[in-house]
XYZ file of C-alpha atoms in Angstrom:
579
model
C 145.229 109.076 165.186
C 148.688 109.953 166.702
C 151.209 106.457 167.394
C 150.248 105.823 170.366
C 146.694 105.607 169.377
C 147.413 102.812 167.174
C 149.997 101.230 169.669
C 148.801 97.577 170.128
C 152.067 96.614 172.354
C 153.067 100.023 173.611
C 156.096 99.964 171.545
C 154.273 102.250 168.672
C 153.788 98.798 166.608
C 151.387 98.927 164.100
C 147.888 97.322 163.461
C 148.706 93.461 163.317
C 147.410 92.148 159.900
C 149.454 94.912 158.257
C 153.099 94.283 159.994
C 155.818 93.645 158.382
C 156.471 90.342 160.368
C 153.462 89.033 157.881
C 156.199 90.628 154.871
C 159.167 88.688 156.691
C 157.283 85.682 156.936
C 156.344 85.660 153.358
C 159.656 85.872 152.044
C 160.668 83.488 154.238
C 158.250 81.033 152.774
C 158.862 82.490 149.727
C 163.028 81.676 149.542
C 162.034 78.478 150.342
C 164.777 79.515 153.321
C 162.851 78.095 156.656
C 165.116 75.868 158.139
C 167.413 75.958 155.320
C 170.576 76.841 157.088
C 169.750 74.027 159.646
C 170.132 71.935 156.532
C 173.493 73.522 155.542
C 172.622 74.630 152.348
C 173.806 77.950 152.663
C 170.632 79.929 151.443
C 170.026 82.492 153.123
C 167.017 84.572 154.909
C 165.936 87.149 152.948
C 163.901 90.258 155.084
C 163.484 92.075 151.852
C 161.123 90.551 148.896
C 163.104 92.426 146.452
C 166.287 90.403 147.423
C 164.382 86.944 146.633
C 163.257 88.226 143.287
C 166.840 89.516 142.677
C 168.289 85.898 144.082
C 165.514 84.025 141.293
C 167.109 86.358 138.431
C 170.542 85.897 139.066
C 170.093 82.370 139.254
C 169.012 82.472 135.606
C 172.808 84.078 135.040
C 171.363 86.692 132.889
C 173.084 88.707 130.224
C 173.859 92.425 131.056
C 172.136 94.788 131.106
C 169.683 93.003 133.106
C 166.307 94.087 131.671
C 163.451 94.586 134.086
C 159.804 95.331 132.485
C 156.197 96.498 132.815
C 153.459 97.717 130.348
C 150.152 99.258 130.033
C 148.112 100.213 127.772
C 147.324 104.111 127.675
C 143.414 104.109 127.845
C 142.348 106.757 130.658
C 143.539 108.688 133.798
C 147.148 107.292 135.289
C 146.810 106.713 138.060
C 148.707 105.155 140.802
C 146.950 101.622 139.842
C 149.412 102.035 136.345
C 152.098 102.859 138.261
C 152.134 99.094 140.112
C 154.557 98.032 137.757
C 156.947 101.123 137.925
C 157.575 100.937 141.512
C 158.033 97.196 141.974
C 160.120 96.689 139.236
C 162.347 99.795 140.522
C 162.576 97.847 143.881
C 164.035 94.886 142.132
C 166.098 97.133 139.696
C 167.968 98.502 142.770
C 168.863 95.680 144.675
C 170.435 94.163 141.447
C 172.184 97.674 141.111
C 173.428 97.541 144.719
C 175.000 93.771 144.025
C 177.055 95.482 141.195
C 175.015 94.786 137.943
C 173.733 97.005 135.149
C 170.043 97.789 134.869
C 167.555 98.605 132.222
C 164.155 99.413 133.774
C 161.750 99.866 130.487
C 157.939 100.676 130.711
C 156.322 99.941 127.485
C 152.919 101.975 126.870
C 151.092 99.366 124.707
C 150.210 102.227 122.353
C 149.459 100.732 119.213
C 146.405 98.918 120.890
C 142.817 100.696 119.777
C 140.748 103.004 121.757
C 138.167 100.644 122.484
C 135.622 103.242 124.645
C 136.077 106.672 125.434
C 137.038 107.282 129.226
C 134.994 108.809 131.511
C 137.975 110.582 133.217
C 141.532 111.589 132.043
C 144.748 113.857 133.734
C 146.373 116.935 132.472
C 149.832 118.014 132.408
C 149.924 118.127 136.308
C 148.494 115.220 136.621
C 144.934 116.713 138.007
C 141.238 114.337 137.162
C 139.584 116.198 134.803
C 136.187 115.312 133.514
C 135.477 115.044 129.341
C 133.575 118.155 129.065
C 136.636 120.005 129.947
C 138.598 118.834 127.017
C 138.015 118.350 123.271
C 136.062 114.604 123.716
C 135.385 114.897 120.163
C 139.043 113.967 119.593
C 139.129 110.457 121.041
C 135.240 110.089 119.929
C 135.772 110.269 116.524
C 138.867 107.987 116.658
C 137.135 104.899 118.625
C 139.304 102.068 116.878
C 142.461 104.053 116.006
C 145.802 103.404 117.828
C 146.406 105.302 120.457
C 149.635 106.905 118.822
C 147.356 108.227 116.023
C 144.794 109.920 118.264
C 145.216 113.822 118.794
C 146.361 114.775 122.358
C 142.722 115.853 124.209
C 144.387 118.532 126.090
C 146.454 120.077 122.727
C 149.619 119.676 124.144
C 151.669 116.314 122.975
C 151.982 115.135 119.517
C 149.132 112.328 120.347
C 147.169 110.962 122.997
C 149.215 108.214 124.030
C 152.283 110.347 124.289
C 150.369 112.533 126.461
C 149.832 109.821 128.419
C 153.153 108.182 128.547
C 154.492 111.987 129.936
C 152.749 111.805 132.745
C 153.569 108.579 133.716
C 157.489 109.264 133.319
C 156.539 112.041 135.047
C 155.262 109.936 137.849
C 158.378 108.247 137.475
C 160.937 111.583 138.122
C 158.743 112.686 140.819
C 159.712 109.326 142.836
C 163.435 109.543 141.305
C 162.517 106.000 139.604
C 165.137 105.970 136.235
C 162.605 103.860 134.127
C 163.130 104.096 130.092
C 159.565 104.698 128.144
C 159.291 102.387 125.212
C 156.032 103.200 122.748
C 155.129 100.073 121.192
C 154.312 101.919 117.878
C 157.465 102.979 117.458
C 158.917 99.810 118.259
C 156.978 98.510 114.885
C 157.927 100.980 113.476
C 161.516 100.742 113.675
C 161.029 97.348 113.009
C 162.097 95.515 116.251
C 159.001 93.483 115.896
C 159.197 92.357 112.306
C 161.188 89.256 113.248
C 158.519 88.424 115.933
C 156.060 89.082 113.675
C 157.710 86.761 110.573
C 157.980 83.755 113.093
C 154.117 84.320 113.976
C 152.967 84.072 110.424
C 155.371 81.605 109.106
C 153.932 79.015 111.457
C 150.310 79.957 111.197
C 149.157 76.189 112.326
C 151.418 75.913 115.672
C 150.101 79.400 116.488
C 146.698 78.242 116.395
C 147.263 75.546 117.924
C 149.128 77.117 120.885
C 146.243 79.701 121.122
C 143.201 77.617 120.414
C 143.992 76.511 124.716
C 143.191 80.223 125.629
C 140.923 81.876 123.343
C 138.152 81.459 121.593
C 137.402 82.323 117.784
C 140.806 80.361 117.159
C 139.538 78.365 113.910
C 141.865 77.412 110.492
C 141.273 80.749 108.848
C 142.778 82.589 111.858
C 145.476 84.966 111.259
C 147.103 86.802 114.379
C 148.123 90.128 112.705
C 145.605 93.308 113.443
C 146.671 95.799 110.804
C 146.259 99.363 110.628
C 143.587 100.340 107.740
C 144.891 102.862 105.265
C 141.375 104.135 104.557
C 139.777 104.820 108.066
C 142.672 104.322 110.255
C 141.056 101.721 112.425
C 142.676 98.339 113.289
C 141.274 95.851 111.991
C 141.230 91.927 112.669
C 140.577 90.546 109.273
C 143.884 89.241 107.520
C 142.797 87.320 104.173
C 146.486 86.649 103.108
C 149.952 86.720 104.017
C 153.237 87.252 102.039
C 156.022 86.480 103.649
C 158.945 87.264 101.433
C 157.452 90.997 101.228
C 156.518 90.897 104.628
C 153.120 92.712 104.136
C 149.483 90.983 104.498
C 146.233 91.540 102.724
C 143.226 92.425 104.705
C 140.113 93.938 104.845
C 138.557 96.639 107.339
C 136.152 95.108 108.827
C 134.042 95.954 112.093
C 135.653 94.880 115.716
C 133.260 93.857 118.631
C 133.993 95.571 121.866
C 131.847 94.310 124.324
C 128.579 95.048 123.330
C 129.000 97.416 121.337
C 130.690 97.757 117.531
C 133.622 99.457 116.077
C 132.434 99.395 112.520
C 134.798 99.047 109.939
C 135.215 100.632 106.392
C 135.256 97.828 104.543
C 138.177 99.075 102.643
C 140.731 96.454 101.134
C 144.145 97.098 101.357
C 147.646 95.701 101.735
C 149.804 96.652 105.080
C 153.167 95.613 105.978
C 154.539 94.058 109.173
C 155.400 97.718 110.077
C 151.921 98.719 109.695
C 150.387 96.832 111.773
C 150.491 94.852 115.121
C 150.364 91.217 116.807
C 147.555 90.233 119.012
C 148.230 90.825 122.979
C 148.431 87.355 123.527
C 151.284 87.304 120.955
C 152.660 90.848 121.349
C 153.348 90.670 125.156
C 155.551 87.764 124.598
C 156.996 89.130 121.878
C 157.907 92.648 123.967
C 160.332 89.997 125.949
C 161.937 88.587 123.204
C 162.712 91.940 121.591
C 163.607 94.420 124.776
C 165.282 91.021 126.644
C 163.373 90.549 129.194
C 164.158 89.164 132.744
C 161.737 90.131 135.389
C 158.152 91.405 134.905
C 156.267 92.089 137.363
C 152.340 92.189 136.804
C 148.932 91.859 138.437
C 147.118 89.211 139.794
C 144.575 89.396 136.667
C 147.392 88.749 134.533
C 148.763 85.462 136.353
C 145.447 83.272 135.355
C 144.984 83.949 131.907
C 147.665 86.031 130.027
C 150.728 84.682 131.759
C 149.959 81.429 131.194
C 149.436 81.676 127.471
C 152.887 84.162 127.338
C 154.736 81.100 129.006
C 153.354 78.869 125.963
C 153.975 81.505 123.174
C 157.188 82.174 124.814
C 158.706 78.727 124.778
C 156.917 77.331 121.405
C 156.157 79.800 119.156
C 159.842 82.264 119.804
C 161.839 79.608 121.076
C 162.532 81.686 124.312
C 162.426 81.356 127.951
C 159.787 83.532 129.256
C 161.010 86.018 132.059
C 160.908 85.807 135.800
C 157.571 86.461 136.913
C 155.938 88.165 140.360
C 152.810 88.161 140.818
C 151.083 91.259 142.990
C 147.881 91.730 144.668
C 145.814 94.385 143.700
C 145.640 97.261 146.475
C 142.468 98.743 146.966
C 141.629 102.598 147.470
C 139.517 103.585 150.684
C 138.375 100.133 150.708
C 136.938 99.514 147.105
C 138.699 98.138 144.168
C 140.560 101.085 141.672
C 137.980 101.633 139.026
C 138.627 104.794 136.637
C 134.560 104.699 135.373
C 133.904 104.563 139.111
C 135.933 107.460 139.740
C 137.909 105.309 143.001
C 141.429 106.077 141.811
C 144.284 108.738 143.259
C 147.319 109.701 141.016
C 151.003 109.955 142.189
C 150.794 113.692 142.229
C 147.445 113.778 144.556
C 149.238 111.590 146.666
C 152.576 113.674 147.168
C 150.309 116.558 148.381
C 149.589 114.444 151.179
C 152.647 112.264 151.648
C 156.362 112.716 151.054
C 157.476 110.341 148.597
C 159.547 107.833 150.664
C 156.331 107.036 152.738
C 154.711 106.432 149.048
C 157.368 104.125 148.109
C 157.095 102.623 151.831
C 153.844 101.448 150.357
C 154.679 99.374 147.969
C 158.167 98.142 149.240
C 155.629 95.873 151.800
C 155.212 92.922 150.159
C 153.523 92.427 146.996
C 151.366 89.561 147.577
C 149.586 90.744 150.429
C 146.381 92.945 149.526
C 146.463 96.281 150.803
C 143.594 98.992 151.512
C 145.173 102.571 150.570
C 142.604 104.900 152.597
C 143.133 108.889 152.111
C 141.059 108.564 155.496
C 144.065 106.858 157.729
C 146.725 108.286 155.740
C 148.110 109.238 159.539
C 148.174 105.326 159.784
C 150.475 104.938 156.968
C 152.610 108.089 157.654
C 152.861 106.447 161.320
C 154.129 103.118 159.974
C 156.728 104.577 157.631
C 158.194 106.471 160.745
C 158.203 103.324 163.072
C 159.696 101.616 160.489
C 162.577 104.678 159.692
C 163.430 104.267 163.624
C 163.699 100.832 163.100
C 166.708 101.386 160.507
C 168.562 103.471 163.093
C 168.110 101.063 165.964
C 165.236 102.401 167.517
C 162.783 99.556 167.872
C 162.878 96.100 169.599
C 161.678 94.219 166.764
C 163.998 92.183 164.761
C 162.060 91.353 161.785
C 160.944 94.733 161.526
C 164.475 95.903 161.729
C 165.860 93.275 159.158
C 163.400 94.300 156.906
C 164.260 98.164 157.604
C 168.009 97.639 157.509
C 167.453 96.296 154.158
C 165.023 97.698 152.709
C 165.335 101.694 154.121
C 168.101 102.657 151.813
C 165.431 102.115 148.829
C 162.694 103.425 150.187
C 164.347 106.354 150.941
C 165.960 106.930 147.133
C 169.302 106.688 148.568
C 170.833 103.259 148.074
C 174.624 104.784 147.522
C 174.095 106.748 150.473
C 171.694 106.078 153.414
C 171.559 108.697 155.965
C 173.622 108.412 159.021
C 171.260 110.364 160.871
C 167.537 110.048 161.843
C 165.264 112.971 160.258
C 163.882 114.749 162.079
C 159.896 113.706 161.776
C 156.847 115.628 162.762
C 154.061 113.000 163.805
C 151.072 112.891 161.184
C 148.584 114.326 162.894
C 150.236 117.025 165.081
C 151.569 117.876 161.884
C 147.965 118.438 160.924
C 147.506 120.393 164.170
C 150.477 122.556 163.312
C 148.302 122.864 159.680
C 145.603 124.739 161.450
C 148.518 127.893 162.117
C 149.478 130.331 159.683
C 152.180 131.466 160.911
C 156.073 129.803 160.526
C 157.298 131.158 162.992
C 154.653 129.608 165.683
C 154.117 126.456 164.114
C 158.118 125.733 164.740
C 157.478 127.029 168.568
C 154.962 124.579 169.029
C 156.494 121.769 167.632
C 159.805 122.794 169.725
C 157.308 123.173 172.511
C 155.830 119.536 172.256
C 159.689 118.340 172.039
C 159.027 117.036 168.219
C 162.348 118.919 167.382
C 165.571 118.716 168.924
C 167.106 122.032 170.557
C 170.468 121.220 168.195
C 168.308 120.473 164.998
C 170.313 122.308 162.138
C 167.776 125.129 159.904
C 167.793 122.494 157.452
C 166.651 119.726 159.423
C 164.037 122.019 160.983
C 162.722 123.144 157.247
C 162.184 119.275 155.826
C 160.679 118.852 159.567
C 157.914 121.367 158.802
C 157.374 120.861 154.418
C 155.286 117.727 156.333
C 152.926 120.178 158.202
C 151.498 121.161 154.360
C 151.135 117.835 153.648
C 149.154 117.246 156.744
C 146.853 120.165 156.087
C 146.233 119.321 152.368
C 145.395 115.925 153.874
C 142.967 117.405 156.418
C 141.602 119.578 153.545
C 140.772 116.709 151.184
C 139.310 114.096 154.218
C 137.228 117.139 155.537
C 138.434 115.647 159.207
C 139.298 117.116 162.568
C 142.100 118.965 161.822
C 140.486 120.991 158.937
C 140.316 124.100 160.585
C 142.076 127.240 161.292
C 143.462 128.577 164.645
C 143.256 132.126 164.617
C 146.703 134.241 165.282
C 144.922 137.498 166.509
C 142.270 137.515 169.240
C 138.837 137.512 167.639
C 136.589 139.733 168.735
C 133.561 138.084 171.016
C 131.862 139.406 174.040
C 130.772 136.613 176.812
C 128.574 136.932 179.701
C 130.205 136.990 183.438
C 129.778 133.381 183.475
C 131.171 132.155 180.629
C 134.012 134.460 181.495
C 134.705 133.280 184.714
C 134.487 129.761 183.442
C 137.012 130.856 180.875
C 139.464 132.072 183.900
C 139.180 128.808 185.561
C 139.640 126.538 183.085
C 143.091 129.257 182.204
C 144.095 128.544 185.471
C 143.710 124.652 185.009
C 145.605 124.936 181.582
C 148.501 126.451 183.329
C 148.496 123.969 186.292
C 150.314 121.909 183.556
C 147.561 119.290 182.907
C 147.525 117.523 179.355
C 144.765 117.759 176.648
C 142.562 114.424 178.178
C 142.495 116.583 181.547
C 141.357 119.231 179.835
C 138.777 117.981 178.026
C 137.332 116.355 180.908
C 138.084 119.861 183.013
C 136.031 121.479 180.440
C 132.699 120.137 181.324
C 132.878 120.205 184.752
C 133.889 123.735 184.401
C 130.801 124.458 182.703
C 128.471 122.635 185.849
C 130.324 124.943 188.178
C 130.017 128.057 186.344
C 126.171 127.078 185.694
C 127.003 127.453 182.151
C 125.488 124.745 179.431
C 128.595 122.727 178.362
C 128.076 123.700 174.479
C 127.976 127.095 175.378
C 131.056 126.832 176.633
C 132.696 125.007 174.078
C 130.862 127.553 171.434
C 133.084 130.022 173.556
C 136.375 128.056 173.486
C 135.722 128.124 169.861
C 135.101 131.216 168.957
C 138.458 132.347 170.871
C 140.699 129.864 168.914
C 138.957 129.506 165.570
C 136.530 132.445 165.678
C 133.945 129.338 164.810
C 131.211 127.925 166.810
C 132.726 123.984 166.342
C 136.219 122.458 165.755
C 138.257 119.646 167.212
C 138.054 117.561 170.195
C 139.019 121.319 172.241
C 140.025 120.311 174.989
C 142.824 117.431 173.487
C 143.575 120.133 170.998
C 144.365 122.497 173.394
C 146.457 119.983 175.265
C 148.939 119.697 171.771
C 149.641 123.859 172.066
C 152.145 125.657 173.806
C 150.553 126.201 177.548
C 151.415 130.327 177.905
C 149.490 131.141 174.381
C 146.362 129.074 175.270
C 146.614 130.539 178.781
C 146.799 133.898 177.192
C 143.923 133.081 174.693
C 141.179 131.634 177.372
C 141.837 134.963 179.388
C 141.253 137.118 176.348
C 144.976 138.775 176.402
C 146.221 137.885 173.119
């Protein structure tokens, strides 16, 4: 569906529940702002959530570097779900960059946890879904229970499986031009940035019960929140039977872990591990990741904000001693209308997605704001791509919308990758789906004629503006490939060869002679059938026909609106079986 299609007002606006007025609005409520300056208090309206955020962090007066956070654990595909985090945070990250302060964006990959259940899908190097038979499953099946870091890499090529993920999520990362820092959580251990953390945990074994007795069960007096690492079997296990502080090491024995229900059994070996060779409980780790890195903004789903934030708040402040960071809270966005679910196979990585889309549109995504839920549909990608460009003309003064244009003036520089320097000049932007149109030709050379044709490119467009113009028209046919839609098809650059009765080749002539009358693809769609009456020709016939001389098929697009988007002396040409 082109603009217009979607055009509510006439003004190319787009569907209302998913304007960015609803995105102003919400920051407005969100700064707390409405009316403020009526008050005289000076705060300000902020169009851009990323600027309230920033406002909430600086008001906290922050040390520098100014830390900014997000974590996952590395236990299947990544996919654009894990990359939430990434992109958010690098929204805030920026903004405090463009008021003058230095930024640390870290992504920890919660590596140490166990693998709990084998996944049903994972990613290779490029990023592509892969199912388990195409890899060596026996290598995470054998280590169910083992940290992640001590799992071979599936696909042979890293040093483990969670560096194998962790690559491709940094790869995600460079792909988008996001400068986030990978942090493995095993390594942190290792190093021993944790053992402090970890010594204030078991020192105080009764006030960490206590604290976590509010949010978990199985919290009783002979509780002790260290998982080590068994040196037998190489499993985590849960069982601590003593402590020693002054040697920082604990006693322990492997025993089996419940997952669900099923059960990791254990080898029932006894050993001795030290602080280094183990790990805290999430509940206790997560909060411990902000006193160690520094934390001062983490972003994190809306799972997290009603049972793990909560309890990191109360670890924070009574079992560390520290403030807890600034939080945001983000919906969830769904995938073609159903929640992202990796067993369900309903997930997309960052590197399907950039076949389809150019990465500032990606990044237009998620710079809308956070708290309202979003449907990403592969289907209506055209209505995304279509957004993004009202809201580029919006930066450079092209739409009579002022929120939307506060929020573009704002925001554009970031979505764009180019903070330091915005573009002074409009791109030059092929709409969506003629883009997809252009997809169904071969040729360069003609797909630049027809978009010069259809006035999508300006007669002084420099060969550089002309070539990013165009890299969209692959994007559009990849999409059309994946969806299976309209545009998925091919037009044909030399005549095929097809022999038509008198009829259907006078009915050909006319409708030639209609084309070149100057009419646009609606007339001719309607011309088409009541060329077919005349002629005494059935209509599908006729269409077969009209197929066969643009596609060499028997069935395509709407024809006649299809026609309507080419240049007028080639389908002229075509329809009398010249060229």
């Amino acid at each position: 569906m082109s603009v217009d299609d979607a055009d509510a007002d006439g003004d190319g606006s787009p569907p209302a529940d998913d304007s960015p007025h609803i995105l102003s609005e919400q920051a407005r409520e969100a700064d707390g702002a409405a009316g403020a300056d009526d008050e005289g208090d000076g705060e300000r309206f902020r169009a851009f959530w990323a600027d309230v955020v920033a406002d909430e962090i600086e008001a906290r007066n922050p040390d520098e570097p100014i830390v900014i956070k997000g974590g996952v654990s590395p236990s299947g595909v990544a996919h654009l779900g894990n990359f939430n985090e990434i992109i958010r945070g690098y929204f805030v990250a920026e903004v405090l960059r463009d008021r003058g302060h230095e930024v640390r964006q870290v992504f920890t990959s919660d590596d140490k946890d166990p693998l709990r259940k084998l996944p049903r899908k994972l990613a290779n190097a490029d990023g592509e879904i892969v199912g388990l038979g195409e890899v060596d499953a026996g290598a995470l099946g054998r280590n169910l229970g083992k940290p992640y870091t001590a799992i071979p890499d599936p696909f042979g090529e890293r040093e483990s499986y969670a560096a194998h993920f962790a690559a491709l999520l940094k790869t995600d990362a460079d792909r988008l031009e996001i400068p986030v820092e990978m942090v493995s959580n095993t390594e942190l251990y290792a190093d021993g940035a944790f053992d402090d953390a970890t010594r204030t945990v078991l020192s105080d074994l009764d006030g960490v019960r206590e604290v976590l007795s509010e949010y978990q069960d199985k919290v009783d007096g002979e509780y002790v929140p260290f998982n080590p690492v068994c040196a037998e079997c190489g499993k985590i296990t849960e069982t601590v039977t003593s402590v020693d502080l002054d040697a920082e090491t604990v006693e322990y024995v492997c025993t089996d872990m419940e997952v669900g229900d099923e059960v990791i059994e254990g080898c029932g070996h006894e050993g001795t591990a030290t602080f280094h060779e183990g790990k805290l409980p999430w509940r206790l780790e997560w909060p411990g990741q902000w006193e160690v890195l520094g934390v001062d903004f983490e972003p994190f789903g809306k799972d997290h904000a009603e049972g793990s934030w909560p309890s990191g708040v109360d670890v924070a402040r009574n079992v560390f001693g520290i403030e807890p960071p600034v939080p945001m809270v983000y919906e969830w966005f769904t995938l073609n209308g159903e929640p992202l679910s990796s067993s369900a196979g309903n997930i997309v990585t960052v590197p399907e997605l950039l076949e389809l889309l150019e990465p500032a549109v990606l990044r237009y995504f998620f710079a809308l704001h956070p708290k309202k839920a979003r449907d990403l549909d592969i289907e209506r990608l055209d209505q995304l791509v279509d957004r993004f460009d009202r809201f580029e003309r919006a930066y450079f003064g092209e739409v009579d919308d002022e929120d939307l244009t506060a929020f573009a003036e704002r925001a554009y520089p970031f979505v764009v990758g180019r903070a330091d320097d915005p573009p002074a000049e409009k791109p030059v932007r092929l709409p969506y789906t003629f883009a997809a149109v252009l997809g169904m030709v071969d040729d360069p050379a003609f797909r630049e004629r027809l978009a010069r044709d259809e006035g999508h490119i300006p007669v002084d467009a420099s060969d550089e503006a002309v070539e990013a113009a165009l890299a969209r028209v692959e994007k559009a046919r990849n999409w059309a490939e994946r969806t299976g839609n309209e545009y998925d098809y091919r037009l044909q650059t030399d005549l095929p060869e097809a022999d038509f009765d008198d009829a259907v080749a006078a009915a050909l002539d006319d409708l030639a002679d209609f084309v070149a009358a100057g009419h646009d693809g609606e007339a001719i769609q309607s011309e088409m059938y009541e060329t077919a009456r005349a002629h005494d020709v059935e209509v599908s016939d006729f269409f077969a026909a009209g197929y066969r001389l643009f596609f060499d098929d028997t069935q395509g697009p709407r024809l006649g609106e299809f026609l309507g988007e080419l240049e007028r002396e080639y389908v002229v040409a075509r329809l009398r079986r010249e060229a």
